[in-house]
mmCIF file of C-alpha atoms in Angstrom:
data_model
loop_
_atom_site.group_PDB
_atom_site.id
_atom_site.type_symbol
_atom_site.label_atom_id
_atom_site.label_comp_id
_atom_site.label_asym_id
_atom_site.label_seq_id
_atom_site.Cartn_x
_atom_site.Cartn_y
_atom_site.Cartn_z
ATOM 1 C CA MET A 1 -43.841 28.540 -57.363
ATOM 2 C CA GLY A 2 -45.030 29.461 -53.889
ATOM 3 C CA SER A 3 -46.616 27.310 -51.209
ATOM 4 C CA ASN A 4 -50.332 26.923 -50.684
ATOM 5 C CA PRO A 5 -52.029 29.222 -48.161
ATOM 6 C CA ALA A 6 -52.544 28.035 -44.606
ATOM 7 C CA ALA A 7 -55.704 26.069 -44.012
ATOM 8 C CA PRO A 8 -58.584 27.984 -42.400
ATOM 9 C CA THR A 9 -60.485 26.523 -39.511
ATOM 10 C CA THR A 10 -63.028 23.937 -40.614
ATOM 11 C CA ASP A 11 -65.769 21.859 -39.084
ATOM 12 C CA SER A 12 -66.951 18.426 -40.135
ATOM 13 C CA VAL A 13 -70.390 16.957 -40.316
ATOM 14 C CA ASN A 14 -70.207 13.577 -38.634
ATOM 15 C CA VAL A 15 -72.189 11.317 -40.921
ATOM 16 C CA PRO A 16 -71.708 7.664 -41.836
ATOM 17 C CA THR A 17 -69.105 6.981 -44.487
ATOM 18 C CA GLY A 18 -69.619 4.771 -47.513
ATOM 19 C CA THR A 19 -71.277 5.060 -50.874
ATOM 20 C CA SER A 20 -74.636 3.474 -50.110
ATOM 21 C CA PRO A 21 -77.557 5.858 -49.567
ATOM 22 C CA PRO A 22 -79.011 6.167 -46.070
ATOM 23 C CA VAL A 23 -82.396 4.597 -45.471
ATOM 24 C CA GLY A 24 -85.219 6.848 -46.592
ATOM 25 C CA PHE A 25 -83.017 9.036 -48.755
ATOM 26 C CA SER A 26 -85.771 9.960 -51.219
ATOM 27 C CA LEU A 27 -83.569 11.693 -53.769
ATOM 28 C CA TRP A 28 -81.501 8.530 -54.193
ATOM 29 C CA GLN A 29 -84.746 6.672 -54.755
ATOM 30 C CA SER A 30 -86.072 9.225 -57.240
ATOM 31 C CA LEU A 31 -82.840 9.357 -59.213
ATOM 32 C CA ASN A 32 -83.126 5.617 -59.781
ATOM 33 C CA GLU A 33 -86.885 5.166 -59.932
ATOM 34 C CA GLY A 34 -88.103 3.653 -63.165
ATOM 35 C CA GLU A 35 -84.660 3.082 -64.601
ATOM 36 C CA GLU A 36 -81.805 0.678 -64.137
ATOM 37 C CA ARG A 37 -79.388 1.738 -61.408
ATOM 38 C CA ILE A 38 -76.229 3.292 -62.789
ATOM 39 C CA GLU A 39 -73.232 1.208 -61.793
ATOM 40 C CA LEU A 40 -70.740 2.934 -59.519
ATOM 41 C CA THR A 41 -67.527 4.119 -61.065
ATOM 42 C CA LYS A 42 -64.539 1.850 -60.516
ATOM 43 C CA ASP A 43 -61.618 2.754 -58.251
ATOM 44 C CA ILE A 44 -63.554 5.047 -55.946
ATOM 45 C CA SER A 45 -61.504 4.509 -52.785
ATOM 46 C CA ALA A 46 -60.686 8.225 -52.551
ATOM 47 C CA MET A 47 -63.020 10.487 -54.498
ATOM 48 C CA THR A 48 -63.383 14.058 -53.290
ATOM 49 C CA LEU A 49 -65.964 16.587 -54.401
ATOM 50 C CA ALA A 50 -65.063 20.220 -53.824
ATOM 51 C CA LEU A 51 -68.398 22.026 -53.761
ATOM 52 C CA ILE A 52 -68.671 25.786 -54.115
ATOM 53 C CA ALA A 53 -71.868 27.007 -52.472
ATOM 54 C CA ALA A 54 -70.571 30.453 -51.577
ATOM 55 C CA GLY A 55 -72.154 32.533 -54.330
ATOM 56 C CA GLU A 56 -74.523 35.343 -53.457
ATOM 57 C CA GLY A 57 -77.197 34.319 -55.969
ATOM 58 C CA ALA A 58 -77.730 38.003 -56.694
ATOM 59 C CA ARG A 59 -79.724 37.484 -59.896
ATOM 60 C CA LEU A 60 -82.107 35.043 -58.235
ATOM 61 C CA ARG A 61 -82.487 37.330 -55.245
ATOM 62 C CA SER A 62 -83.271 40.313 -57.484
ATOM 63 C CA GLU A 63 -86.059 38.230 -59.020
ATOM 64 C CA GLY A 64 -87.701 37.468 -55.689
ATOM 65 C CA VAL A 65 -85.998 34.211 -54.656
ATOM 66 C CA THR A 66 -85.281 34.654 -50.957
ATOM 67 C CA VAL A 67 -83.343 31.484 -50.074
ATOM 68 C CA PRO A 68 -79.619 30.933 -50.769
ATOM 69 C CA LYS A 69 -78.952 29.417 -54.180
ATOM 70 C CA GLY A 70 -77.992 26.055 -52.660
ATOM 71 C CA LEU A 71 -81.470 25.781 -51.140
ATOM 72 C CA VAL A 72 -83.404 26.707 -54.280
ATOM 73 C CA PRO A 73 -85.716 23.731 -54.931
ATOM 74 C CA VAL A 74 -85.783 22.069 -58.335
ATOM 75 C CA LEU A 75 -88.632 19.551 -58.410
ATOM 76 C CA GLY A 76 -88.728 19.891 -54.641
ATOM 77 C CA VAL A 77 -85.045 19.055 -54.108
ATOM 78 C CA PRO A 78 -82.595 21.799 -53.030
ATOM 79 C CA LEU A 79 -79.796 22.356 -55.536
ATOM 80 C CA ALA A 80 -77.090 21.506 -52.998
ATOM 81 C CA LYS A 81 -78.745 18.202 -52.108
ATOM 82 C CA ARG A 82 -79.286 17.282 -55.751
ATOM 83 C CA THR A 83 -75.634 17.982 -56.583
ATOM 84 C CA ILE A 84 -74.201 16.027 -53.661
ATOM 85 C CA ALA A 85 -76.621 13.119 -54.107
ATOM 86 C CA THR A 86 -75.812 12.752 -57.797
ATOM 87 C CA PHE A 87 -72.075 12.696 -57.114
ATOM 88 C CA VAL A 88 -72.525 10.241 -54.235
ATOM 89 C CA GLN A 89 -74.500 8.017 -56.576
ATOM 90 C CA HIS A 90 -71.405 7.871 -58.767
ATOM 91 C CA GLY A 91 -68.904 7.098 -56.049
ATOM 92 C CA ILE A 92 -67.868 10.302 -54.303
ATOM 93 C CA THR A 93 -66.626 9.405 -50.825
ATOM 94 C CA GLU A 94 -66.230 12.855 -49.257
ATOM 95 C CA VAL A 95 -67.298 16.450 -49.814
ATOM 96 C CA LYS A 96 -65.352 19.625 -49.061
ATOM 97 C CA CYS A 97 -67.748 22.556 -49.223
ATOM 98 C CA ILE A 98 -67.498 26.317 -48.865
ATOM 99 C CA VAL A 99 -70.503 28.413 -47.828
ATOM 100 C CA ASN A 100 -70.581 32.184 -47.469
ATOM 101 C CA GLU A 101 -71.073 33.865 -44.117
ATOM 102 C CA GLU A 102 -74.390 35.364 -45.211
ATOM 103 C CA SER A 103 -76.097 31.971 -45.671
ATOM 104 C CA PRO A 104 -76.448 30.447 -42.186
ATOM 105 C CA GLU A 105 -79.548 28.512 -43.242
ATOM 106 C CA LEU A 106 -77.584 26.761 -45.986
ATOM 107 C CA GLU A 107 -74.764 25.982 -43.576
ATOM 108 C CA LEU A 108 -77.262 24.527 -41.089
ATOM 109 C CA TYR A 109 -78.936 22.466 -43.820
ATOM 110 C CA LEU A 110 -75.619 20.970 -44.919
ATOM 111 C CA ARG A 111 -74.689 20.154 -41.332
ATOM 112 C CA GLU A 112 -77.997 18.525 -40.453
ATOM 113 C CA THR A 113 -78.590 16.541 -43.656
ATOM 114 C CA ASP A 114 -77.249 12.995 -43.862
ATOM 115 C CA PHE A 115 -75.726 12.649 -47.317
ATOM 116 C CA GLY A 116 -74.165 9.265 -46.633
ATOM 117 C CA VAL A 117 -70.599 10.614 -46.862
ATOM 118 C CA PRO A 118 -68.569 13.009 -44.688
ATOM 119 C CA VAL A 119 -69.125 16.682 -45.491
ATOM 120 C CA GLU A 120 -66.506 19.185 -44.341
ATOM 121 C CA ILE A 121 -67.595 22.805 -44.376
ATOM 122 C CA ILE A 122 -65.682 26.072 -44.532
ATOM 123 C CA VAL A 123 -67.750 29.168 -43.806
ATOM 124 C CA LYS A 124 -66.165 32.155 -45.507
ATOM 125 C CA SER A 125 -67.324 34.900 -47.833
ATOM 126 C CA THR A 126 -65.013 35.289 -50.821
ATOM 127 C CA ARG A 127 -64.723 37.688 -53.742
ATOM 128 C CA SER A 128 -65.314 35.048 -56.415
ATOM 129 C CA SER A 129 -65.605 31.334 -57.115
ATOM 130 C CA MET A 130 -61.872 31.312 -57.843
ATOM 131 C CA HIS A 131 -61.151 32.559 -54.340
ATOM 132 C CA SER A 132 -63.594 29.993 -52.959
ATOM 133 C CA LEU A 133 -61.586 27.268 -54.712
ATOM 134 C CA PHE A 134 -58.334 28.690 -53.354
ATOM 135 C CA THR A 135 -59.848 28.687 -49.848
ATOM 136 C CA LEU A 136 -60.597 24.974 -50.248
ATOM 137 C CA ALA A 137 -57.108 24.272 -51.634
ATOM 138 C CA PRO A 138 -55.507 23.151 -48.335
ATOM 139 C CA LEU A 139 -58.133 20.381 -48.133
ATOM 140 C CA LEU A 140 -57.473 19.214 -51.701
ATOM 141 C CA LYS A 141 -53.710 18.758 -51.835
ATOM 142 C CA SER A 142 -53.436 14.978 -51.560
ATOM 143 C CA SER A 143 -55.118 13.737 -54.750
ATOM 144 C CA PRO A 144 -57.089 14.799 -57.831
ATOM 145 C CA PHE A 145 -60.525 16.177 -57.047
ATOM 146 C CA PHE A 146 -63.848 16.992 -58.665
ATOM 147 C CA LEU A 147 -65.099 20.563 -58.504
ATOM 148 C CA ALA A 148 -68.692 21.711 -58.899
ATOM 149 C CA THR A 149 -70.940 24.620 -58.157
ATOM 150 C CA VAL A 150 -74.456 23.963 -56.889
ATOM 151 C CA ASP A 151 -76.341 25.505 -59.795
ATOM 152 C CA ALA A 152 -75.708 23.062 -62.666
ATOM 153 C CA ILE A 153 -78.235 20.421 -63.768
ATOM 154 C CA TYR A 154 -77.074 17.601 -66.071
ATOM 155 C CA HIS A 155 -77.961 14.040 -67.006
ATOM 156 C CA PRO A 156 -76.497 11.474 -64.552
ATOM 157 C CA SER A 157 -75.178 9.344 -67.417
ATOM 158 C CA ASP A 158 -73.121 12.294 -68.670
ATOM 159 C CA LEU A 159 -71.685 12.685 -65.191
ATOM 160 C CA LYS A 160 -70.778 8.993 -65.060
ATOM 161 C CA SER A 161 -69.059 9.159 -68.446
ATOM 162 C CA TRP A 162 -67.029 12.160 -67.309
ATOM 163 C CA ILE A 163 -66.046 10.582 -63.985
ATOM 164 C CA ASP A 164 -64.984 7.395 -65.773
ATOM 165 C CA ARG A 165 -62.834 9.395 -68.154
ATOM 166 C CA CYS A 166 -61.215 11.297 -65.291
ATOM 167 C CA HIS A 167 -60.241 8.001 -63.662
ATOM 168 C CA GLN A 168 -58.823 6.665 -66.907
ATOM 169 C CA SER A 169 -56.776 9.762 -67.694
ATOM 170 C CA GLU A 170 -53.016 9.305 -67.452
ATOM 171 C CA ASN A 171 -51.595 12.744 -68.197
ATOM 172 C CA ALA A 172 -54.404 15.304 -67.895
ATOM 173 C CA GLU A 173 -54.135 18.034 -65.275
ATOM 174 C CA GLY A 174 -57.746 18.998 -65.728
ATOM 175 C CA ILE A 175 -60.871 17.703 -67.485
ATOM 176 C CA ILE A 176 -63.692 20.204 -67.897
ATOM 177 C CA ALA A 177 -67.330 19.470 -68.734
ATOM 178 C CA LEU A 178 -68.443 21.178 -71.948
ATOM 179 C CA THR A 179 -71.886 21.677 -73.446
ATOM 180 C CA ARG A 180 -73.387 23.156 -76.593
ATOM 181 C CA PHE A 181 -76.416 24.441 -74.659
ATOM 182 C CA VAL A 182 -75.902 28.202 -74.403
ATOM 183 C CA ASP A 183 -78.291 30.073 -72.114
ATOM 184 C CA ASP A 184 -75.969 32.435 -70.289
ATOM 185 C CA GLU A 185 -75.255 36.149 -70.507
ATOM 186 C CA LYS A 186 -71.509 35.505 -70.538
ATOM 187 C CA PRO A 187 -70.742 31.949 -71.687
ATOM 188 C CA LEU A 188 -67.145 30.767 -71.387
ATOM 189 C CA TYR A 189 -66.188 29.330 -74.760
ATOM 190 C CA ALA A 190 -63.570 26.615 -75.212
ATOM 191 C CA THR A 191 -61.730 25.428 -78.325
ATOM 192 C CA LEU A 192 -60.854 21.733 -78.602
ATOM 193 C CA GLU A 193 -58.066 20.078 -80.528
ATOM 194 C CA SER A 194 -58.554 16.686 -82.203
ATOM 195 C CA ASP A 195 -57.511 14.915 -78.984
ATOM 196 C CA ASP A 196 -59.975 17.041 -76.937
ATOM 197 C CA ARG A 197 -57.206 19.112 -75.387
ATOM 198 C CA ILE A 198 -58.378 22.663 -74.730
ATOM 199 C CA SER A 199 -56.221 25.013 -76.794
ATOM 200 C CA ALA A 200 -58.107 28.203 -76.005
ATOM 201 C CA ILE A 201 -60.678 29.328 -73.505
ATOM 202 C CA GLY A 202 -62.482 32.626 -73.000
ATOM 203 C CA ASP A 203 -62.393 35.490 -75.503
ATOM 204 C CA SER A 204 -59.780 33.761 -77.650
ATOM 205 C CA ALA A 205 -62.210 30.848 -78.122
ATOM 206 C CA ALA A 206 -65.213 32.985 -79.091
ATOM 207 C CA GLY A 207 -67.125 31.321 -81.900
ATOM 208 C CA SER A 208 -66.520 27.788 -80.654
ATOM 209 C CA GLU A 209 -69.574 25.552 -80.374
ATOM 210 C CA TRP A 210 -68.560 24.478 -76.850
ATOM 211 C CA ILE A 211 -68.867 26.314 -73.544
ATOM 212 C CA THR A 212 -67.827 25.260 -70.050
ATOM 213 C CA GLY A 213 -70.538 23.696 -67.909
ATOM 214 C CA GLY A 214 -69.515 24.250 -64.286
ATOM 215 C CA LEU A 215 -67.987 20.814 -63.625
ATOM 216 C CA TYR A 216 -64.245 20.306 -63.322
ATOM 217 C CA TRP A 217 -61.651 17.694 -62.420
ATOM 218 C CA PHE A 218 -58.205 18.949 -61.456
ATOM 219 C CA THR A 219 -54.938 17.619 -60.126
ATOM 220 C CA PRO A 220 -53.607 19.504 -57.093
ATOM 221 C CA ASN A 221 -50.660 20.960 -58.999
ATOM 222 C CA VAL A 222 -52.963 23.630 -60.444
ATOM 223 C CA PHE A 223 -52.679 25.236 -57.015
ATOM 224 C CA ASP A 224 -49.028 25.978 -57.787
ATOM 225 C CA GLU A 225 -50.411 28.947 -59.700
ATOM 226 C CA ILE A 226 -52.092 30.576 -56.688
ATOM 227 C CA PRO A 227 -49.258 33.011 -55.822
ATOM 228 C CA VAL A 228 -48.833 34.383 -59.335
ATOM 229 C CA VAL A 229 -52.588 34.497 -59.986
ATOM 230 C CA GLU A 230 -53.108 36.508 -56.820
ATOM 231 C CA GLU A 231 -50.192 38.778 -57.697
ATOM 232 C CA LEU A 232 -51.736 39.418 -61.120
ATOM 233 C CA GLY A 233 -55.059 40.248 -59.480
ATOM 234 C CA LEU A 234 -57.140 37.723 -61.403
ATOM 235 C CA GLU A 235 -60.608 37.647 -59.882
ATOM 236 C CA ARG A 236 -62.757 34.896 -61.386
ATOM 237 C CA LEU A 237 -62.679 31.142 -61.929
ATOM 238 C CA ARG A 238 -63.000 31.685 -65.678
ATOM 239 C CA LYS A 239 -59.838 33.796 -65.622
ATOM 240 C CA PHE A 240 -58.060 31.061 -63.689
ATOM 241 C CA GLN A 241 -59.007 28.556 -66.384
ATOM 242 C CA GLU A 242 -57.741 30.914 -69.084
ATOM 243 C CA TRP A 243 -54.501 31.298 -67.144
ATOM 244 C CA LEU A 244 -54.006 27.547 -66.834
ATOM 245 C CA VAL A 245 -54.380 27.124 -70.600
ATOM 246 C CA GLU A 246 -51.973 29.992 -71.265
ATOM 247 C CA ARG A 247 -49.454 28.427 -68.890
ATOM 248 C CA GLY A 248 -49.577 25.160 -70.806
ATOM 249 C CA TYR A 249 -51.461 23.000 -68.314
ATOM 250 C CA ARG A 250 -52.915 19.909 -69.923
ATOM 251 C CA LEU A 251 -56.631 20.670 -69.761
ATOM 252 C CA TYR A 252 -59.083 18.574 -71.742
ATOM 253 C CA GLY A 253 -62.751 18.950 -72.524
ATOM 254 C CA HIS A 254 -65.415 16.296 -72.027
ATOM 255 C CA ARG A 255 -68.596 16.599 -74.047
ATOM 256 C CA PHE A 256 -71.854 16.597 -72.106
ATOM 257 C CA GLY A 257 -75.325 16.899 -73.545
ATOM 258 C CA LYS A 258 -77.407 19.658 -72.038
ATOM 259 C CA ILE A 259 -76.262 21.444 -68.875
ATOM 260 C CA VAL A 260 -78.670 23.959 -67.343
ATOM 261 C CA ASP A 261 -77.322 26.639 -65.012
ATOM 262 C CA VAL A 262 -79.872 27.916 -62.506
ATOM 263 C CA ASP A 263 -78.957 31.600 -62.428
ATOM 264 C CA HIS A 264 -82.405 33.124 -62.935
ATOM 265 C CA ARG A 265 -85.875 32.307 -61.667
ATOM 266 C CA ALA A 266 -86.910 31.182 -65.165
ATOM 267 C CA ASP A 267 -84.036 28.685 -65.169
ATOM 268 C CA ILE A 268 -85.801 26.690 -62.451
ATOM 269 C CA ALA A 269 -88.603 25.774 -64.853
ATOM 270 C CA THR A 270 -86.064 25.008 -67.599
ATOM 271 C CA ALA A 271 -84.183 22.689 -65.249
ATOM 272 C CA GLU A 272 -87.367 20.947 -64.107
ATOM 273 C CA GLU A 273 -88.491 20.375 -67.691
ATOM 274 C CA PHE A 274 -85.052 18.981 -68.550
ATOM 275 C CA ILE A 275 -85.070 16.576 -65.587
ATOM 276 C CA ASN A 276 -88.576 15.383 -66.407
ATOM 277 C CA GLN A 277 -87.479 14.534 -69.948
ATOM 278 C CA TRP A 278 -85.200 11.767 -68.690
ATOM 279 C CA SER A 279 -86.547 11.101 -65.224
ATOM 280 C CA GLY A 280 -90.304 11.329 -65.150
ATOM 281 C CA VAL A 281 -90.289 11.700 -61.347
ATOM 282 C CA ALA A 282 -91.676 14.528 -59.315
ATOM 283 C CA LYS A 283 -88.924 14.834 -56.718
#
């Protein structure tokens, strides 16, 4: 096993630490409006969210959406803000984020917005989400971490259940959110054993009722595979997940309800309808 790559230069957004929302943070208010506040997950002294916001959003752009995917509004809230706010609501204490070099407006937004926790940003264009994760790897070596892209919409209670399970896990090296909601040109199927361990993922799991949902929890030892993965020329995060299963890493699935990926313009309306079903708020 080789060593992790050297850390690229990073910059930090100097914002107050802690898990309480800043005054006037409307998304925090809207997420809790009209419903009982979801209790913070236990043992949250060091909870890191690795956020991939480096995608090109090519499909959205081809359909006339001109802003970077992380700034696409869903019920008036940019996807990046909604993702970070929901994780902060459930105890995340810091965010490590990668943004591509072609999205300066998204970088500026992340730097100027007070999310209530420190946000460290790497600006680098990468070939795939897998390479974005590998770029963040030097910042994620000290403890298990949560990984998300900015384009997934899910019920907050599902997120809480998943985070709780990740904290309670004793031997898992990864816990991946799964959903039965299939609305993707190329869904990544996963096969579960009776104990929820993932025994197959990708083409070998075709026909399964479960697909991955864009939310992951990993231990840092998955980065031991970086040298061989790069030598093999694997190019996508889905291929990295397949590789981890083939190598015998202990990856488990966690069942979510509906997860909506905002990949197309029509997905925005689908996501807004989904949120309104359990939220009833406008923002």
